[in-house]
PDB file of C-alpha atoms in Angstrom:
ATOM      1  CA  MET D 844     290.247-130.192  68.669  1.00  0.00           C
ATOM      2  CA  SER D 845     290.465-127.441  70.674  1.00  0.00           C
ATOM      3  CA  GLU D 846     287.272-126.141  73.170  1.00  0.00           C
ATOM      4  CA  THR D 847     287.096-123.293  70.863  1.00  0.00           C
ATOM      5  CA  ALA D 848     286.595-125.065  67.566  1.00  0.00           C
ATOM      6  CA  LYS D 849     283.800-127.165  69.339  1.00  0.00           C
ATOM      7  CA  ASN D 850     282.225-124.663  70.327  1.00  0.00           C
ATOM      8  CA  ASN D 851     282.296-123.119  66.957  1.00  0.00           C
ATOM      9  CA  GLN D 852     280.916-126.536  65.633  1.00  0.00           C
ATOM     10  CA  ASP D 853     277.982-126.301  68.118  1.00  0.00           C
ATOM     11  CA  ASP D 854     277.002-122.691  66.777  1.00  0.00           C
ATOM     12  CA  LEU D 855     276.703-123.810  63.404  1.00  0.00           C
ATOM     13  CA  HIS D 856     275.146-126.594  63.803  1.00  0.00           C
ATOM     14  CA  ASP D 857     272.462-124.712  66.072  1.00  0.00           C
ATOM     15  CA  ALA D 858     272.408-121.989  63.610  1.00  0.00           C
ATOM     16  CA  ALA D 859     271.562-124.613  60.661  1.00  0.00           C
ATOM     17  CA  SER D 860     268.832-126.009  62.960  1.00  0.00           C
ATOM     18  CA  ALA D 861     267.599-123.054  63.465  1.00  0.00           C
ATOM     19  CA  GLU D 862     267.214-121.897  59.601  1.00  0.00           C
ATOM     20  CA  GLU D 863     265.856-125.570  59.148  1.00  0.00           C
ATOM     21  CA  THR D 864     262.850-125.418  61.523  1.00  0.00           C
ATOM     22  CA  ALA D 865     262.239-121.648  60.534  1.00  0.00           C
ATOM     23  CA  ALA D 866     261.813-123.088  56.595  1.00  0.00           C
ATOM     24  CA  GLU D 867     259.650-126.292  57.823  1.00  0.00           C
ATOM     25  CA  ASP D 868     257.201-123.179  59.747  1.00  0.00           C
ATOM     26  CA  VAL D 869     257.091-121.257  56.602  1.00  0.00           C
ATOM     27  CA  VAL D 870     255.976-124.216  54.281  1.00  0.00           C
ATOM     28  CA  SER D 871     253.732-124.883  57.178  1.00  0.00           C
ATOM     29  CA  GLU D 872     251.754-121.704  57.085  1.00  0.00           C
ATOM     30  CA  ALA D 873     251.803-121.462  53.199  1.00  0.00           C
ATOM     31  CA  THR D 874     250.686-124.958  53.045  1.00  0.00           C
ATOM     32  CA  GLU D 875     247.467-124.272  55.798  1.00  0.00           C
ATOM     33  CA  ALA D 876     246.675-120.882  53.454  1.00  0.00           C
ATOM     34  CA  GLU D 877     246.400-122.444  50.409  1.00  0.00           C
ATOM     35  CA  GLY D 878     244.184-125.441  51.854  1.00  0.00           C
ATOM     36  CA  GLY D 879     242.214-122.523  53.618  1.00  0.00           C
ATOM     37  CA  GLU D 880     241.461-120.992  49.856  1.00  0.00           C
ATOM     38  CA  ALA D 881     241.087-124.288  48.720  1.00  0.00           C
ATOM     39  CA  THR D 882     238.085-124.747  50.823  1.00  0.00           C
ATOM     40  CA  THR D 883     236.014-121.772  49.591  1.00  0.00           C
ATOM     41  CA  ASP D 884     235.875-120.797  45.933  1.00  0.00           C
ATOM     42  CA  PRO D 885     235.904-117.440  44.829  1.00  0.00           C
ATOM     43  CA  VAL D 886     233.451-118.024  42.175  1.00  0.00           C
ATOM     44  CA  ALA D 887     231.267-119.510  44.248  1.00  0.00           C
ATOM     45  CA  ALA D 888     230.997-116.857  46.571  1.00  0.00           C
ATOM     46  CA  LEU D 889     230.527-114.025  44.420  1.00  0.00           C
ATOM     47  CA  GLU D 890     227.760-116.334  42.409  1.00  0.00           C
ATOM     48  CA  GLU D 891     225.908-116.644  45.522  1.00  0.00           C
ATOM     49  CA  GLU D 892     226.138-113.010  46.522  1.00  0.00           C
ATOM     50  CA  VAL D 893     224.898-112.274  42.752  1.00  0.00           C
ATOM     51  CA  ALA D 894     221.668-114.754  43.414  1.00  0.00           C
ATOM     52  CA  GLU D 895     220.864-112.857  46.808  1.00  0.00           C
ATOM     53  CA  LEU D 896     221.289-109.105  44.955  1.00  0.00           C
ATOM     54  CA  LYS D 897     218.867-110.788  42.230  1.00  0.00           C
ATOM     55  CA  ASP D 898     216.280-111.916  44.888  1.00  0.00           C
ATOM     56  CA  ARG D 899     216.571-108.598  46.940  1.00  0.00           C
ATOM     57  CA  LEU D 900     216.428-106.572  43.737  1.00  0.00           C
ATOM     58  CA  LEU D 901     213.411-108.707  42.372  1.00  0.00           C
ATOM     59  CA  ARG D 902     211.386-108.447  45.935  1.00  0.00           C
ATOM     60  CA  ALA D 903     212.014-104.705  45.513  1.00  0.00           C
ATOM     61  CA  ALA D 904     210.728-104.424  41.951  1.00  0.00           C
ATOM     62  CA  ALA D 905     207.713-106.178  43.112  1.00  0.00           C
ATOM     63  CA  GLU D 906     207.214-103.983  46.120  1.00  0.00           C
ATOM     64  CA  VAL D 907     206.923-101.329  43.598  1.00  0.00           C
ATOM     65  CA  GLU D 908     204.448-102.866  41.217  1.00  0.00           C
ATOM     66  CA  ASN D 909     202.110-103.604  44.315  1.00  0.00           C
ATOM     67  CA  THR D 910     202.415-100.350  45.775  1.00  0.00           C
ATOM     68  CA  ARG D 911     201.957 -98.279  41.679  1.00  0.00           C
ATOM     69  CA  ARG D 912     198.887-100.891  41.738  1.00  0.00           C
ATOM     70  CA  ARG D 913     197.264 -99.685  44.942  1.00  0.00           C
ATOM     71  CA  ALA D 914     197.848 -96.108  44.198  1.00  0.00           C
ATOM     72  CA  LYS D 915     196.022 -96.966  40.650  1.00  0.00           C
ATOM     73  CA  LYS D 916     193.213 -98.637  42.261  1.00  0.00           C
ATOM     74  CA  ASP D 917     193.041 -95.816  44.914  1.00  0.00           C
ATOM     75  CA  VAL D 918     192.729 -93.175  42.030  1.00  0.00           C
ATOM     76  CA  GLU D 919     190.061 -95.210  40.237  1.00  0.00           C
ATOM     77  CA  ASP D 920     188.153 -95.710  43.510  1.00  0.00           C
ATOM     78  CA  ALA D 921     188.168 -92.159  44.365  1.00  0.00           C
ATOM     79  CA  GLY D 922     186.985 -91.080  40.958  1.00  0.00           C
ATOM     80  CA  ASN D 923     184.264 -93.858  40.549  1.00  0.00           C
ATOM     81  CA  TYR D 924     182.738 -93.529  44.136  1.00  0.00           C
ATOM     82  CA  ALA D 925     183.625 -89.685  45.210  1.00  0.00           C
ATOM     83  CA  ILE D 926     180.286 -89.230  45.031  1.00  0.00           C
ATOM     84  CA  THR D 927     178.926 -91.587  47.319  1.00  0.00           C
ATOM     85  CA  LYS D 928     177.710 -89.688  50.471  1.00  0.00           C
ATOM     86  CA  PHE D 929     175.820 -86.800  47.812  1.00  0.00           C
ATOM     87  CA  ALA D 930     173.797 -89.579  46.038  1.00  0.00           C
ATOM     88  CA  ARG D 931     173.035 -91.045  49.002  1.00  0.00           C
ATOM     89  CA  GLU D 932     171.593 -87.634  50.186  1.00  0.00           C
ATOM     90  CA  LEU D 933     169.909 -87.140  46.671  1.00  0.00           C
ATOM     91  CA  LEU D 934     168.040 -90.642  47.170  1.00  0.00           C
ATOM     92  CA  ASP D 935     166.410 -89.249  50.238  1.00  0.00           C
ATOM     93  CA  VAL D 936     165.036 -86.304  47.965  1.00  0.00           C
ATOM     94  CA  GLY D 937     163.709 -89.243  45.457  1.00  0.00           C
ATOM     95  CA  ASP D 938     162.136 -91.026  48.114  1.00  0.00           C
ATOM     96  CA  ASN D 939     160.298 -87.876  49.325  1.00  0.00           C
ATOM     97  CA  LEU D 940     158.937 -87.290  45.713  1.00  0.00           C
ATOM     98  CA  ARG D 941     157.728 -90.839  45.287  1.00  0.00           C
ATOM     99  CA  ARG D 942     155.852 -90.623  48.792  1.00  0.00           C
ATOM    100  CA  ALA D 943     153.861 -87.246  47.486  1.00  0.00           C
ATOM    101  CA  LEU D 944     153.199 -89.103  44.036  1.00  0.00           C
ATOM    102  CA  GLU D 945     151.522 -91.961  46.235  1.00  0.00           C
ATOM    103  CA  ALA D 946     149.866 -89.718  48.282  1.00  0.00           C
ATOM    104  CA  ALA D 947     148.229 -87.967  45.552  1.00  0.00           C
ATOM    105  CA  GLY D 948     146.962 -91.159  44.043  1.00  0.00           C
ATOM    106  CA  ASP D 949     144.830 -91.280  41.347  1.00  0.00           C
ATOM    107  CA  THR D 950     144.560 -87.677  39.759  1.00  0.00           C
ATOM    108  CA  SER D 951     142.763 -88.379  36.641  1.00  0.00           C
ATOM    109  CA  ASN D 952     139.207 -86.275  37.944  1.00  0.00           C
ATOM    110  CA  ALA D 953     141.744 -84.078  40.100  1.00  0.00           C
ATOM    111  CA  ASP D 954     141.085 -80.183  39.064  1.00  0.00           C
ATOM    112  CA  PRO D 955     143.777 -78.942  36.603  1.00  0.00           C
ATOM    113  CA  THR D 956     145.840 -77.324  39.142  1.00  0.00           C
ATOM    114  CA  MET D 957     146.214 -80.705  41.043  1.00  0.00           C
ATOM    115  CA  LYS D 958     147.276 -82.065  38.080  1.00  0.00           C
ATOM    116  CA  LYS D 959     149.883 -79.929  37.028  1.00  0.00           C
ATOM    117  CA  LEU D 960     151.575 -80.126  40.703  1.00  0.00           C
ATOM    118  CA  VAL D 961     151.077 -83.575  40.127  1.00  0.00           C
ATOM    119  CA  GLU D 962     152.513 -83.840  36.908  1.00  0.00           C
ATOM    120  CA  GLY D 963     155.595 -81.446  38.042  1.00  0.00           C
ATOM    121  CA  VAL D 964     156.450 -83.840  40.625  1.00  0.00           C
ATOM    122  CA  GLU D 965     156.749 -86.443  38.031  1.00  0.00           C
ATOM    123  CA  MET D 966     159.123 -84.876  35.883  1.00  0.00           C
ATOM    124  CA  THR D 967     161.463 -83.793  38.966  1.00  0.00           C
ATOM    125  CA  GLU D 968     161.403 -86.876  39.905  1.00  0.00           C
ATOM    126  CA  GLN D 969     162.427 -88.486  36.414  1.00  0.00           C
ATOM    127  CA  THR D 970     165.072 -85.934  36.017  1.00  0.00           C
ATOM    128  CA  LEU D 971     166.436 -86.639  39.826  1.00  0.00           C
ATOM    129  CA  LEU D 972     166.690 -90.293  38.473  1.00  0.00           C
ATOM    130  CA  LYS D 973     168.104 -89.633  35.070  1.00  0.00           C
ATOM    131  CA  ALA D 974     170.789 -87.674  36.823  1.00  0.00           C
ATOM    132  CA  LEU D 975     171.740 -90.229  39.408  1.00  0.00           C
ATOM    133  CA  GLU D 976     171.880 -92.857  35.996  1.00  0.00           C
ATOM    134  CA  LYS D 977     174.229 -90.251  34.165  1.00  0.00           C
ATOM    135  CA  ASN D 978     176.668 -90.544  37.278  1.00  0.00           C
ATOM    136  CA  GLY D 979     176.036 -93.890  37.754  1.00  0.00           C
ATOM    137  CA  VAL D 980     173.756 -95.051  40.102  1.00  0.00           C
ATOM    138  CA  GLU D 981     171.100 -97.492  39.066  1.00  0.00           C
ATOM    139  CA  LYS D 982     167.972 -98.590  40.525  1.00  0.00           C
ATOM    140  CA  LEU D 983     166.781-101.835  41.981  1.00  0.00           C
ATOM    141  CA  GLU D 984     163.885-103.500  41.443  1.00  0.00           C
ATOM    142  CA  PRO D 985     164.108-106.783  42.973  1.00  0.00           C
ATOM    143  CA  LEU D 986     160.550-107.961  43.085  1.00  0.00           C
ATOM    144  CA  GLY D 987     159.952-111.403  42.207  1.00  0.00           C
ATOM    145  CA  GLU D 988     164.188-111.993  42.673  1.00  0.00           C
ATOM    146  CA  LYS D 989     165.477-114.658  45.305  1.00  0.00           C
ATOM    147  CA  LEU D 990     166.223-112.560  48.095  1.00  0.00           C
ATOM    148  CA  ASP D 991     170.214-111.641  48.083  1.00  0.00           C
ATOM    149  CA  PRO D 992     171.569-110.307  51.780  1.00  0.00           C
ATOM    150  CA  ASN D 993     174.036-108.188  49.340  1.00  0.00           C
ATOM    151  CA  HIS D 994     171.343-106.332  47.775  1.00  0.00           C
ATOM    152  CA  HIS D 995     168.055-106.696  50.080  1.00  0.00           C
ATOM    153  CA  GLN D 996     167.057-106.297  53.674  1.00  0.00           C
ATOM    154  CA  ALA D 997     164.442-108.230  54.448  1.00  0.00           C
ATOM    155  CA  VAL D 998     161.921-105.853  56.325  1.00  0.00           C
ATOM    156  CA  PHE D 999     159.144-108.868  57.106  1.00  0.00           C
ATOM    157  CA  GLU D1000     158.184-112.155  55.896  1.00  0.00           C
ATOM    158  CA  MET D1001     154.844-112.599  53.915  1.00  0.00           C
ATOM    159  CA  PRO D1002     152.558-115.546  52.140  1.00  0.00           C
ATOM    160  CA  ASN D1003     151.985-114.977  48.374  1.00  0.00           C
ATOM    161  CA  PRO D1004     151.462-117.857  46.109  1.00  0.00           C
ATOM    162  CA  ALA D1005     153.109-116.059  42.813  1.00  0.00           C
ATOM    163  CA  TYR D1006     156.035-116.359  44.006  1.00  0.00           C
ATOM    164  CA  PRO D1007     158.242-119.305  45.748  1.00  0.00           C
ATOM    165  CA  ASP D1008     159.916-119.019  49.264  1.00  0.00           C
ATOM    166  CA  GLY D1009     162.521-116.235  49.907  1.00  0.00           C
ATOM    167  CA  HIS D1010     161.957-114.326  47.202  1.00  0.00           C
ATOM    168  CA  VAL D1011     160.773-110.822  47.145  1.00  0.00           C
ATOM    169  CA  ALA D1012     157.241-109.969  46.976  1.00  0.00           C
ATOM    170  CA  GLN D1013     157.090-106.580  47.890  1.00  0.00           C
ATOM    171  CA  VAL D1014     159.409-103.707  48.090  1.00  0.00           C
ATOM    172  CA  MET D1015     158.836-101.210  50.730  1.00  0.00           C
ATOM    173  CA  GLN D1016     161.903 -99.151  49.291  1.00  0.00           C
ATOM    174  CA  ALA D1017     163.907 -99.224  46.118  1.00  0.00           C
ATOM    175  CA  GLY D1018     167.672-100.095  46.593  1.00  0.00           C
ATOM    176  CA  TYR D1019     170.550 -98.471  44.563  1.00  0.00           C
ATOM    177  CA  VAL D1020     173.885 -99.350  43.450  1.00  0.00           C
ATOM    178  CA  LEU D1021     176.962 -96.750  42.122  1.00  0.00           C
ATOM    179  CA  LYS D1022     178.776 -98.474  39.527  1.00  0.00           C
ATOM    180  CA  GLY D1023     178.206-102.173  40.990  1.00  0.00           C
ATOM    181  CA  ARG D1024     178.629-100.604  45.100  1.00  0.00           C
ATOM    182  CA  LEU D1025     175.700-101.419  46.513  1.00  0.00           C
ATOM    183  CA  LEU D1026     174.692 -97.730  47.641  1.00  0.00           C
ATOM    184  CA  ARG D1027     171.829 -98.342  49.414  1.00  0.00           C
ATOM    185  CA  PRO D1028     169.652-102.063  50.436  1.00  0.00           C
ATOM    186  CA  ALA D1029     166.207-102.633  48.551  1.00  0.00           C
ATOM    187  CA  MET D1030     163.808-102.700  51.888  1.00  0.00           C
ATOM    188  CA  VAL D1031     161.621-105.800  50.777  1.00  0.00           C
ATOM    189  CA  GLY D1032     158.940-108.511  52.266  1.00  0.00           C
ATOM    190  CA  VAL D1033     160.015-111.614  51.419  1.00  0.00           C
ATOM    191  CA  THR D1034     157.925-114.631  51.056  1.00  0.00           C
ATOM    192  CA  LYS D1035     156.853-117.609  53.380  1.00  0.00           C
ATOM    193  CA  ASN D1036     154.327-119.965  51.743  1.00  0.00           C
ATOM    194  CA  PRO D1037     152.068-122.492  53.632  1.00  0.00           C
ATOM    195  CA  ALA D1038     153.720-125.920  52.346  1.00  0.00           C
ATOM    196  CA  GLY D1039     152.477-126.997  49.132  1.00  0.00           C
ATOM    197  CA  GLN D1040     152.352-123.611  47.401  1.00  0.00           C
ATOM    198  CA  GLU D1041     154.980-123.045  45.328  1.00  0.00           C
ATOM    199  CA  ALA D1042     156.157-121.040  42.112  1.00  0.00           C
ATOM    200  CA  ALA D1043     158.241-120.546  39.295  1.00  0.00           C
ATOM    201  CA  LYS D1044     160.172-117.039  39.000  1.00  0.00           C
ATOM    202  CA  ASN D1045     163.576-116.255  37.667  1.00  0.00           C
ATOM    203  CA  ASP D1046     166.246-117.137  40.581  1.00  0.00           C
ATOM    204  CA  GLU D1047     168.819-115.036  39.343  1.00  0.00           C
ATOM    205  CA  PRO D1048     169.926-112.181  41.478  1.00  0.00           C
ATOM    206  CA  GLY D1049     170.087-109.100  40.177  1.00  0.00           C
ATOM    207  CA  SER D1050     167.715-109.563  37.116  1.00  0.00           C
ATOM    208  CA  ASN D1051     165.888-106.712  37.800  1.00  0.00           C
ATOM    209  CA  VAL D1052     168.132-103.887  38.257  1.00  0.00           C
ATOM    210  CA  ASP D1053     166.499-100.870  36.442  1.00  0.00           C
ATOM    211  CA  THR D1054     169.025 -99.134  34.410  1.00  0.00           C
ATOM    212  CA  SER D1055     166.856 -96.858  32.759  1.00  0.00           C
ATOM    213  CA  ALA D1056     165.373 -94.844  35.560  1.00  0.00           C
TER     214      ALA D1056
END
């Protein structure tokens, strides 16, 4: 065999070897690609993404609902308690009318002018209380009730066998609530009896709310 023919045969062999190697590389890459796709299930990935989006949607909807409820409550509170400051100022007027009546005392033997004046003050007080009641303001009459720190302000302690310890025995200043919310606590004197003195009274706080003021 000539040298030229031998060289041609070697070249053909090298070319065949190169093609075989290239084919093997292609098969290897395809196999690796198929194996990579097998490890990631597209259906599972989509389901996971849907679940995440659904969770985010539910959270956003819950937040919107909470915001709506808060806004609704704010509007209701604004409507119910908008007169709070004005009502407190009117309570001072009522207190002054009550002090005037207490200072006048018994007017059964007073002259007609004095009687008419006292009657006018009484009518004014009743009109004021009815106007407050019409707008949701209720008067607290806690005499005999068990002391309730949420509605009563204890000013002093006093012995009074008519009531058990820790009960309201004297009301210095009436309290008021506006649609269930405390407007002003009642200023009261609380019983502190000597040992052995007890009395049975209604222990239910708020049982003496005057709704007919």
